[in-house]
Amino acid sequence: MNLKQILQVAIAGIVATSVPLISAQKSVAQSEAPLSSFQCQISEDQLFVTLAVRQNGQVSDPMIVWKTEEFSGAGYTPERRCTEVTNRLNTLLQENNQSLKGLYMTAGLVNSEAVLCAVSSTRSGCNTRNVLFTLNHANRRNPSQMLRNLASAGVVGSGSAIQESGGQPYVDLDILVNQLF
């Protein structure tokens, strides 16, 4: 298994699923283009996925695969979760000048639910204003370990995606997303 495949499986673990990795050779020049947006799309496997898109039109491998039906009874189908989380990521990108630099993903509890959230400091935690999404049953058991696995699968020459503060893992969103191209 190559590094990209390991990373994709780790990310897919967020939603307790995996899909085949879309592989393509991409040039270094393309990978340096700034991010334009995140998009919710339907994969070849008919699953909703959140992807990153660069200003030059280059599309990343899936960042999140929305497969679980666990939240559908409450009205949060995979399609709705994909759309809402993608919108949250786009808002985050816009508020940070079309960049993910200095932004981290971490896990925490909000309203007694295990969640992933986006923060601007490794000293910050999850709250109702920065939640990206609620973790499904399989991942809420050990969200910190899930984040560690996600980050360790994506160690590349540009640096590690994970930092720890007081034992809490923080995944660098800029490094994480760039590894998907």
PDB file of N, CA, C and O in Angstrom, residues 80-145:
ATOM      1  N   ARG A  80     -26.837  15.177   2.937  1.00  0.00           N
ATOM      2  CA  ARG A  80     -26.947  16.402   3.747  1.00  0.00           C
ATOM      3  C   ARG A  80     -25.662  16.657   4.525  1.00  0.00           C
ATOM      4  O   ARG A  80     -25.200  17.796   4.603  1.00  0.00           O
ATOM      5  N   ARG A  81     -25.085  15.617   5.102  1.00  0.00           N
ATOM      6  CA  ARG A  81     -23.840  15.792   5.854  1.00  0.00           C
ATOM      7  C   ARG A  81     -22.730  16.276   4.923  1.00  0.00           C
ATOM      8  O   ARG A  81     -21.959  17.169   5.264  1.00  0.00           O
ATOM      9  N   CYS A  82     -22.656  15.686   3.740  1.00  0.00           N
ATOM     10  CA  CYS A  82     -21.653  16.100   2.752  1.00  0.00           C
ATOM     11  C   CYS A  82     -21.813  17.582   2.425  1.00  0.00           C
ATOM     12  O   CYS A  82     -20.853  18.355   2.463  1.00  0.00           O
ATOM     13  N   THR A  83     -23.030  17.990   2.120  1.00  0.00           N
ATOM     14  CA  THR A  83     -23.299  19.383   1.762  1.00  0.00           C
ATOM     15  C   THR A  83     -22.983  20.335   2.907  1.00  0.00           C
ATOM     16  O   THR A  83     -22.308  21.346   2.719  1.00  0.00           O
ATOM     17  N   GLU A  84     -23.455  20.014   4.100  1.00  0.00           N
ATOM     18  CA  GLU A  84     -23.255  20.920   5.230  1.00  0.00           C
ATOM     19  C   GLU A  84     -21.794  21.019   5.652  1.00  0.00           C
ATOM     20  O   GLU A  84     -21.295  22.108   5.928  1.00  0.00           O
ATOM     21  N   VAL A  85     -21.095  19.900   5.700  1.00  0.00           N
ATOM     22  CA  VAL A  85     -19.687  19.939   6.109  1.00  0.00           C
ATOM     23  C   VAL A  85     -18.835  20.613   5.036  1.00  0.00           C
ATOM     24  O   VAL A  85     -17.928  21.391   5.336  1.00  0.00           O
ATOM     25  N   THR A  86     -19.159  20.357   3.774  1.00  0.00           N
ATOM     26  CA  THR A  86     -18.449  21.020   2.687  1.00  0.00           C
ATOM     27  C   THR A  86     -18.643  22.533   2.786  1.00  0.00           C
ATOM     28  O   THR A  86     -17.678  23.300   2.627  1.00  0.00           O
ATOM     29  N   ASN A  87     -19.856  22.971   3.090  1.00  0.00           N
ATOM     30  CA  ASN A  87     -20.102  24.408   3.280  1.00  0.00           C
ATOM     31  C   ASN A  87     -19.303  24.960   4.461  1.00  0.00           C
ATOM     32  O   ASN A  87     -18.767  26.073   4.386  1.00  0.00           O
ATOM     33  N   ARG A  88     -19.190  24.199   5.534  1.00  0.00           N
ATOM     34  CA  ARG A  88     -18.399  24.643   6.697  1.00  0.00           C
ATOM     35  C   ARG A  88     -16.930  24.775   6.333  1.00  0.00           C
ATOM     36  O   ARG A  88     -16.253  25.720   6.745  1.00  0.00           O
ATOM     37  N   LEU A  89     -16.423  23.821   5.552  1.00  0.00           N
ATOM     38  CA  LEU A  89     -15.021  23.895   5.114  1.00  0.00           C
ATOM     39  C   LEU A  89     -14.803  25.097   4.192  1.00  0.00           C
ATOM     40  O   LEU A  89     -13.774  25.777   4.277  1.00  0.00           O
ATOM     41  N   ASN A  90     -15.765  25.395   3.329  1.00  0.00           N
ATOM     42  CA  ASN A  90     -15.647  26.562   2.455  1.00  0.00           C
ATOM     43  C   ASN A  90     -15.676  27.858   3.249  1.00  0.00           C
ATOM     44  O   ASN A  90     -14.926  28.789   2.955  1.00  0.00           O
ATOM     45  N   THR A  91     -16.517  27.936   4.267  1.00  0.00           N
ATOM     46  CA  THR A  91     -16.550  29.117   5.133  1.00  0.00           C
ATOM     47  C   THR A  91     -15.210  29.282   5.840  1.00  0.00           C
ATOM     48  O   THR A  91     -14.658  30.382   5.909  1.00  0.00           O
ATOM     49  N   LEU A  92     -14.676  28.191   6.346  1.00  0.00           N
ATOM     50  CA  LEU A  92     -13.371  28.201   7.003  1.00  0.00           C
ATOM     51  C   LEU A  92     -12.292  28.707   6.050  1.00  0.00           C
ATOM     52  O   LEU A  92     -11.474  29.560   6.406  1.00  0.00           O
ATOM     53  N   LEU A  93     -12.302  28.220   4.831  1.00  0.00           N
ATOM     54  CA  LEU A  93     -11.340  28.626   3.809  1.00  0.00           C
ATOM     55  C   LEU A  93     -11.477  30.116   3.505  1.00  0.00           C
ATOM     56  O   LEU A  93     -10.486  30.846   3.456  1.00  0.00           O
ATOM     57  N   GLN A  94     -12.694  30.602   3.323  1.00  0.00           N
ATOM     58  CA  GLN A  94     -12.927  32.015   3.024  1.00  0.00           C
ATOM     59  C   GLN A  94     -12.494  32.913   4.175  1.00  0.00           C
ATOM     60  O   GLN A  94     -11.887  33.963   3.954  1.00  0.00           O
ATOM     61  N   GLU A  95     -12.793  32.510   5.389  1.00  0.00           N
ATOM     62  CA  GLU A  95     -12.431  33.322   6.558  1.00  0.00           C
ATOM     63  C   GLU A  95     -10.925  33.349   6.804  1.00  0.00           C
ATOM     64  O   GLU A  95     -10.439  34.186   7.549  1.00  0.00           O
ATOM     65  N   ASN A  96     -10.202  32.432   6.178  1.00  0.00           N
ATOM     66  CA  ASN A  96      -8.746  32.354   6.348  1.00  0.00           C
ATOM     67  C   ASN A  96      -8.032  32.730   5.037  1.00  0.00           C
ATOM     68  O   ASN A  96      -6.981  32.178   4.726  1.00  0.00           O
ATOM     69  N   ASN A  97      -8.602  33.659   4.269  1.00  0.00           N
ATOM     70  CA  ASN A  97      -8.003  34.161   3.027  1.00  0.00           C
ATOM     71  C   ASN A  97      -7.672  33.070   2.024  1.00  0.00           C
ATOM     72  O   ASN A  97      -6.576  33.043   1.459  1.00  0.00           O
ATOM     73  N   GLN A  98      -8.616  32.163   1.792  1.00  0.00           N
ATOM     74  CA  GLN A  98      -8.474  31.071   0.821  1.00  0.00           C
ATOM     75  C   GLN A  98      -7.267  30.168   1.116  1.00  0.00           C
ATOM     76  O   GLN A  98      -6.646  29.643   0.202  1.00  0.00           O
ATOM     77  N   SER A  99      -6.977  29.990   2.377  1.00  0.00           N
ATOM     78  CA  SER A  99      -5.852  29.158   2.795  1.00  0.00           C
ATOM     79  C   SER A  99      -6.254  28.330   4.013  1.00  0.00           C
ATOM     80  O   SER A  99      -7.101  28.744   4.796  1.00  0.00           O
ATOM     81  N   LEU A 100      -5.608  27.188   4.150  1.00  0.00           N
ATOM     82  CA  LEU A 100      -5.801  26.372   5.349  1.00  0.00           C
ATOM     83  C   LEU A 100      -4.613  26.492   6.300  1.00  0.00           C
ATOM     84  O   LEU A 100      -4.582  25.836   7.336  1.00  0.00           O
ATOM     85  N   LYS A 101      -3.645  27.328   5.943  1.00  0.00           N
ATOM     86  CA  LYS A 101      -2.460  27.503   6.806  1.00  0.00           C
ATOM     87  C   LYS A 101      -2.888  28.011   8.179  1.00  0.00           C
ATOM     88  O   LYS A 101      -3.696  28.917   8.301  1.00  0.00           O
ATOM     89  N   GLY A 102      -2.321  27.372   9.197  1.00  0.00           N
ATOM     90  CA  GLY A 102      -2.616  27.777  10.563  1.00  0.00           C
ATOM     91  C   GLY A 102      -3.924  27.216  11.106  1.00  0.00           C
ATOM     92  O   GLY A 102      -4.346  27.594  12.189  1.00  0.00           O
ATOM     93  N   LEU A 103      -4.553  26.309  10.364  1.00  0.00           N
ATOM     94  CA  LEU A 103      -5.802  25.704  10.819  1.00  0.00           C
ATOM     95  C   LEU A 103      -5.581  24.220  11.113  1.00  0.00           C
ATOM     96  O   LEU A 103      -4.837  23.546  10.406  1.00  0.00           O
ATOM     97  N   TYR A 104      -6.238  23.743  12.139  1.00  0.00           N
ATOM     98  CA  TYR A 104      -6.067  22.369  12.596  1.00  0.00           C
ATOM     99  C   TYR A 104      -7.415  21.700  12.785  1.00  0.00           C
ATOM    100  O   TYR A 104      -8.410  22.356  13.071  1.00  0.00           O
ATOM    101  N   MET A 105      -7.413  20.380  12.668  1.00  0.00           N
ATOM    102  CA  MET A 105      -8.580  19.581  12.998  1.00  0.00           C
ATOM    103  C   MET A 105      -8.245  18.835  14.282  1.00  0.00           C
ATOM    104  O   MET A 105      -7.142  18.308  14.436  1.00  0.00           O
ATOM    105  N   THR A 106      -9.193  18.809  15.188  1.00  0.00           N
ATOM    106  CA  THR A 106      -9.014  18.065  16.422  1.00  0.00           C
ATOM    107  C   THR A 106     -10.354  17.448  16.806  1.00  0.00           C
ATOM    108  O   THR A 106     -11.371  17.719  16.178  1.00  0.00           O
ATOM    109  N   ALA A 107     -10.329  16.617  17.814  1.00  0.00           N
ATOM    110  CA  ALA A 107     -11.543  15.953  18.288  1.00  0.00           C
ATOM    111  C   ALA A 107     -11.902  16.488  19.658  1.00  0.00           C
ATOM    112  O   ALA A 107     -11.055  16.968  20.406  1.00  0.00           O
ATOM    113  N   GLY A 108     -13.173  16.411  19.962  1.00  0.00           N
ATOM    114  CA  GLY A 108     -13.625  16.848  21.270  1.00  0.00           C
ATOM    115  C   GLY A 108     -15.070  16.458  21.496  1.00  0.00           C
ATOM    116  O   GLY A 108     -15.679  15.761  20.681  1.00  0.00           O
ATOM    117  N   LEU A 109     -15.606  16.923  22.610  1.00  0.00           N
ATOM    118  CA  LEU A 109     -17.008  16.685  22.942  1.00  0.00           C
ATOM    119  C   LEU A 109     -17.758  18.007  22.914  1.00  0.00           C
ATOM    120  O   LEU A 109     -17.318  18.995  23.502  1.00  0.00           O
ATOM    121  N   VAL A 110     -18.873  18.012  22.217  1.00  0.00           N
ATOM    122  CA  VAL A 110     -19.765  19.171  22.192  1.00  0.00           C
ATOM    123  C   VAL A 110     -21.174  18.632  22.409  1.00  0.00           C
ATOM    124  O   VAL A 110     -21.614  17.743  21.683  1.00  0.00           O
ATOM    125  N   ASN A 111     -21.841  19.154  23.415  1.00  0.00           N
ATOM    126  CA  ASN A 111     -23.183  18.667  23.775  1.00  0.00           C
ATOM    127  C   ASN A 111     -23.191  17.149  23.948  1.00  0.00           C
ATOM    128  O   ASN A 111     -24.088  16.457  23.468  1.00  0.00           O
ATOM    129  N   SER A 112     -22.174  16.633  24.608  1.00  0.00           N
ATOM    130  CA  SER A 112     -22.001  15.212  24.902  1.00  0.00           C
ATOM    131  C   SER A 112     -21.834  14.332  23.669  1.00  0.00           C
ATOM    132  O   SER A 112     -21.978  13.116  23.744  1.00  0.00           O
ATOM    133  N   GLU A 113     -21.522  14.918  22.521  1.00  0.00           N
ATOM    134  CA  GLU A 113     -21.290  14.184  21.285  1.00  0.00           C
ATOM    135  C   GLU A 113     -19.823  14.302  20.890  1.00  0.00           C
ATOM    136  O   GLU A 113     -19.239  15.385  20.970  1.00  0.00           O
ATOM    137  N   ALA A 114     -19.228  13.197  20.439  1.00  0.00           N
ATOM    138  CA  ALA A 114     -17.857  13.219  19.932  1.00  0.00           C
ATOM    139  C   ALA A 114     -17.878  13.851  18.543  1.00  0.00           C
ATOM    140  O   ALA A 114     -18.644  13.439  17.669  1.00  0.00           O
ATOM    141  N   VAL A 115     -17.037  14.877  18.362  1.00  0.00           N
ATOM    142  CA  VAL A 115     -17.029  15.627  17.104  1.00  0.00           C
ATOM    143  C   VAL A 115     -15.603  15.861  16.633  1.00  0.00           C
ATOM    144  O   VAL A 115     -14.640  15.747  17.401  1.00  0.00           O
ATOM    145  N   LEU A 116     -15.483  16.213  15.347  1.00  0.00           N
ATOM    146  CA  LEU A 116     -14.259  16.779  14.807  1.00  0.00           C
ATOM    147  C   LEU A 116     -14.551  18.244  14.579  1.00  0.00           C
ATOM    148  O   LEU A 116     -15.646  18.613  14.135  1.00  0.00           O
ATOM    149  N   CYS A 117     -13.564  19.078  14.885  1.00  0.00           N
ATOM    150  CA  CYS A 117     -13.753  20.508  14.719  1.00  0.00           C
ATOM    151  C   CYS A 117     -12.491  21.129  14.131  1.00  0.00           C
ATOM    152  O   CYS A 117     -11.437  20.493  14.079  1.00  0.00           O
ATOM    153  N   ALA A 118     -12.623  22.368  13.677  1.00  0.00           N
ATOM    154  CA  ALA A 118     -11.502  23.117  13.113  1.00  0.00           C
ATOM    155  C   ALA A 118     -11.157  24.254  14.055  1.00  0.00           C
ATOM    156  O   ALA A 118     -12.039  24.994  14.497  1.00  0.00           O
ATOM    157  N   VAL A 119      -9.865  24.371  14.369  1.00  0.00           N
ATOM    158  CA  VAL A 119      -9.396  25.405  15.288  1.00  0.00           C
ATOM    159  C   VAL A 119      -8.188  26.114  14.683  1.00  0.00           C
ATOM    160  O   VAL A 119      -7.528  25.591  13.794  1.00  0.00           O
ATOM    161  N   SER A 120      -7.909  27.311  15.191  1.00  0.00           N
ATOM    162  CA  SER A 120      -6.779  28.089  14.673  1.00  0.00           C
ATOM    163  C   SER A 120      -5.571  28.053  15.598  1.00  0.00           C
ATOM    164  O   SER A 120      -4.601  28.762  15.378  1.00  0.00           O
ATOM    165  N   SER A 121      -5.622  27.214  16.611  1.00  0.00           N
ATOM    166  CA  SER A 121      -4.518  27.114  17.557  1.00  0.00           C
ATOM    167  C   SER A 121      -4.512  25.722  18.177  1.00  0.00           C
ATOM    168  O   SER A 121      -5.578  25.139  18.397  1.00  0.00           O
ATOM    169  N   THR A 122      -3.322  25.223  18.461  1.00  0.00           N
ATOM    170  CA  THR A 122      -3.228  23.925  19.128  1.00  0.00           C
ATOM    171  C   THR A 122      -3.505  24.060  20.627  1.00  0.00           C
ATOM    172  O   THR A 122      -3.288  23.124  21.381  1.00  0.00           O
ATOM    173  N   ARG A 123      -3.998  25.206  21.027  1.00  0.00           N
ATOM    174  CA  ARG A 123      -4.422  25.412  22.415  1.00  0.00           C
ATOM    175  C   ARG A 123      -5.936  25.542  22.499  1.00  0.00           C
ATOM    176  O   ARG A 123      -6.478  25.795  23.555  1.00  0.00           O
ATOM    177  N   SER A 124      -6.589  25.407  21.352  1.00  0.00           N
ATOM    178  CA  SER A 124      -8.041  25.549  21.287  1.00  0.00           C
ATOM    179  C   SER A 124      -8.714  24.189  21.270  1.00  0.00           C
ATOM    180  O   SER A 124      -8.102  23.183  20.921  1.00  0.00           O
ATOM    181  N   GLY A 125      -9.985  24.191  21.596  1.00  0.00           N
ATOM    182  CA  GLY A 125     -10.763  22.960  21.576  1.00  0.00           C
ATOM    183  C   GLY A 125     -12.066  23.145  20.827  1.00  0.00           C
ATOM    184  O   GLY A 125     -12.377  24.226  20.321  1.00  0.00           O
ATOM    185  N   CYS A 126     -12.828  22.083  20.776  1.00  0.00           N
ATOM    186  CA  CYS A 126     -14.096  22.097  20.060  1.00  0.00           C
ATOM    187  C   CYS A 126     -15.165  22.835  20.860  1.00  0.00           C
ATOM    188  O   CYS A 126     -15.209  22.750  22.084  1.00  0.00           O
ATOM    189  N   ASN A 127     -16.022  23.559  20.140  1.00  0.00           N
ATOM    190  CA  ASN A 127     -17.183  24.208  20.729  1.00  0.00           C
ATOM    191  C   ASN A 127     -18.276  24.270  19.661  1.00  0.00           C
ATOM    192  O   ASN A 127     -18.061  23.849  18.526  1.00  0.00           O
ATOM    193  N   THR A 128     -19.415  24.802  19.999  1.00  0.00           N
ATOM    194  CA  THR A 128     -20.543  24.806  19.064  1.00  0.00           C
ATOM    195  C   THR A 128     -20.279  25.637  17.809  1.00  0.00           C
ATOM    196  O   THR A 128     -20.921  25.424  16.786  1.00  0.00           O
ATOM    197  N   ARG A 129     -19.328  26.544  17.834  1.00  0.00           N
ATOM    198  CA  ARG A 129     -19.046  27.404  16.680  1.00  0.00           C
ATOM    199  C   ARG A 129     -18.046  26.809  15.688  1.00  0.00           C
ATOM    200  O   ARG A 129     -17.928  27.297  14.577  1.00  0.00           O
ATOM    201  N   ASN A 130     -17.294  25.779  16.084  1.00  0.00           N
ATOM    202  CA  ASN A 130     -16.251  25.277  15.181  1.00  0.00           C
ATOM    203  C   ASN A 130     -16.389  23.790  14.817  1.00  0.00           C
ATOM    204  O   ASN A 130     -15.487  23.208  14.233  1.00  0.00           O
ATOM    205  N   VAL A 131     -17.538  23.196  15.117  1.00  0.00           N
ATOM    206  CA  VAL A 131     -17.760  21.784  14.794  1.00  0.00           C
ATOM    207  C   VAL A 131     -17.805  21.594  13.284  1.00  0.00           C
ATOM    208  O   VAL A 131     -18.469  22.351  12.570  1.00  0.00           O
ATOM    209  N   LEU A 132     -17.063  20.601  12.801  1.00  0.00           N
ATOM    210  CA  LEU A 132     -17.173  20.209  11.394  1.00  0.00           C
ATOM    211  C   LEU A 132     -18.240  19.134  11.254  1.00  0.00           C
ATOM    212  O   LEU A 132     -19.129  19.237  10.435  1.00  0.00           O
ATOM    213  N   PHE A 133     -18.132  18.064  12.067  1.00  0.00           N
ATOM    214  CA  PHE A 133     -19.159  17.030  12.046  1.00  0.00           C
ATOM    215  C   PHE A 133     -19.058  16.128  13.264  1.00  0.00           C
ATOM    216  O   PHE A 133     -18.030  16.058  13.929  1.00  0.00           O
ATOM    217  N   THR A 134     -20.161  15.439  13.532  1.00  0.00           N
ATOM    218  CA  THR A 134     -20.250  14.472  14.621  1.00  0.00           C
ATOM    219  C   THR A 134     -19.711  13.133  14.130  1.00  0.00           C
ATOM    220  O   THR A 134     -19.973  12.724  13.004  1.00  0.00           O
ATOM    221  N   LEU A 135     -18.952  12.481  14.988  1.00  0.00           N
ATOM    222  CA  LEU A 135     -18.382  11.181  14.636  1.00  0.00           C
ATOM    223  C   LEU A 135     -19.426  10.079  14.775  1.00  0.00           C
ATOM    224  O   LEU A 135     -20.271  10.113  15.661  1.00  0.00           O
ATOM    225  N   ASN A 136     -19.314   9.093  13.905  1.00  0.00           N
ATOM    226  CA  ASN A 136     -20.229   7.962  13.988  1.00  0.00           C
ATOM    227  C   ASN A 136     -19.829   7.055  15.155  1.00  0.00           C
ATOM    228  O   ASN A 136     -18.797   7.256  15.795  1.00  0.00           O
ATOM    229  N   HIS A 137     -20.661   6.072  15.411  1.00  0.00           N
ATOM    230  CA  HIS A 137     -20.476   5.183  16.562  1.00  0.00           C
ATOM    231  C   HIS A 137     -19.092   4.522  16.585  1.00  0.00           C
ATOM    232  O   HIS A 137     -18.446   4.454  17.621  1.00  0.00           O
ATOM    233  N   ALA A 138     -18.639   4.056  15.441  1.00  0.00           N
ATOM    234  CA  ALA A 138     -17.355   3.345  15.380  1.00  0.00           C
ATOM    235  C   ALA A 138     -16.181   4.257  15.745  1.00  0.00           C
ATOM    236  O   ALA A 138     -15.226   3.812  16.380  1.00  0.00           O
ATOM    237  N   ASN A 139     -16.228   5.515  15.359  1.00  0.00           N
ATOM    238  CA  ASN A 139     -15.099   6.413  15.592  1.00  0.00           C
ATOM    239  C   ASN A 139     -15.190   7.221  16.879  1.00  0.00           C
ATOM    240  O   ASN A 139     -14.190   7.755  17.338  1.00  0.00           O
ATOM    241  N   ARG A 140     -16.362   7.305  17.471  1.00  0.00           N
ATOM    242  CA  ARG A 140     -16.472   8.109  18.692  1.00  0.00           C
ATOM    243  C   ARG A 140     -15.850   7.413  19.895  1.00  0.00           C
ATOM    244  O   ARG A 140     -15.596   8.043  20.900  1.00  0.00           O
ATOM    245  N   ARG A 141     -15.567   6.125  19.772  1.00  0.00           N
ATOM    246  CA  ARG A 141     -14.942   5.398  20.883  1.00  0.00           C
ATOM    247  C   ARG A 141     -13.556   5.920  21.200  1.00  0.00           C
ATOM    248  O   ARG A 141     -13.162   5.973  22.355  1.00  0.00           O
ATOM    249  N   ASN A 142     -12.796   6.265  20.158  1.00  0.00           N
ATOM    250  CA  ASN A 142     -11.447   6.775  20.378  1.00  0.00           C
ATOM    251  C   ASN A 142     -11.082   7.787  19.289  1.00  0.00           C
ATOM    252  O   ASN A 142     -10.271   7.509  18.416  1.00  0.00           O
ATOM    253  N   PRO A 143     -11.693   8.983  19.334  1.00  0.00           N
ATOM    254  CA  PRO A 143     -11.444   9.971  18.291  1.00  0.00           C
ATOM    255  C   PRO A 143      -9.997  10.447  18.237  1.00  0.00           C
ATOM    256  O   PRO A 143      -9.480  10.721  17.154  1.00  0.00           O
ATOM    257  N   SER A 144      -9.318  10.517  19.364  1.00  0.00           N
ATOM    258  CA  SER A 144      -7.917  10.952  19.359  1.00  0.00           C
ATOM    259  C   SER A 144      -7.038   9.958  18.611  1.00  0.00           C
ATOM    260  O   SER A 144      -6.163  10.351  17.839  1.00  0.00           O
ATOM    261  N   GLN A 145      -7.283   8.667  18.799  1.00  0.00           N
ATOM    262  CA  GLN A 145      -6.517   7.655  18.084  1.00  0.00           C
ATOM    263  C   GLN A 145      -6.810   7.717  16.595  1.00  0.00           C
ATOM    264  O   GLN A 145      -5.924   7.563  15.761  1.00  0.00           O
TER     265      GLN A 145
END
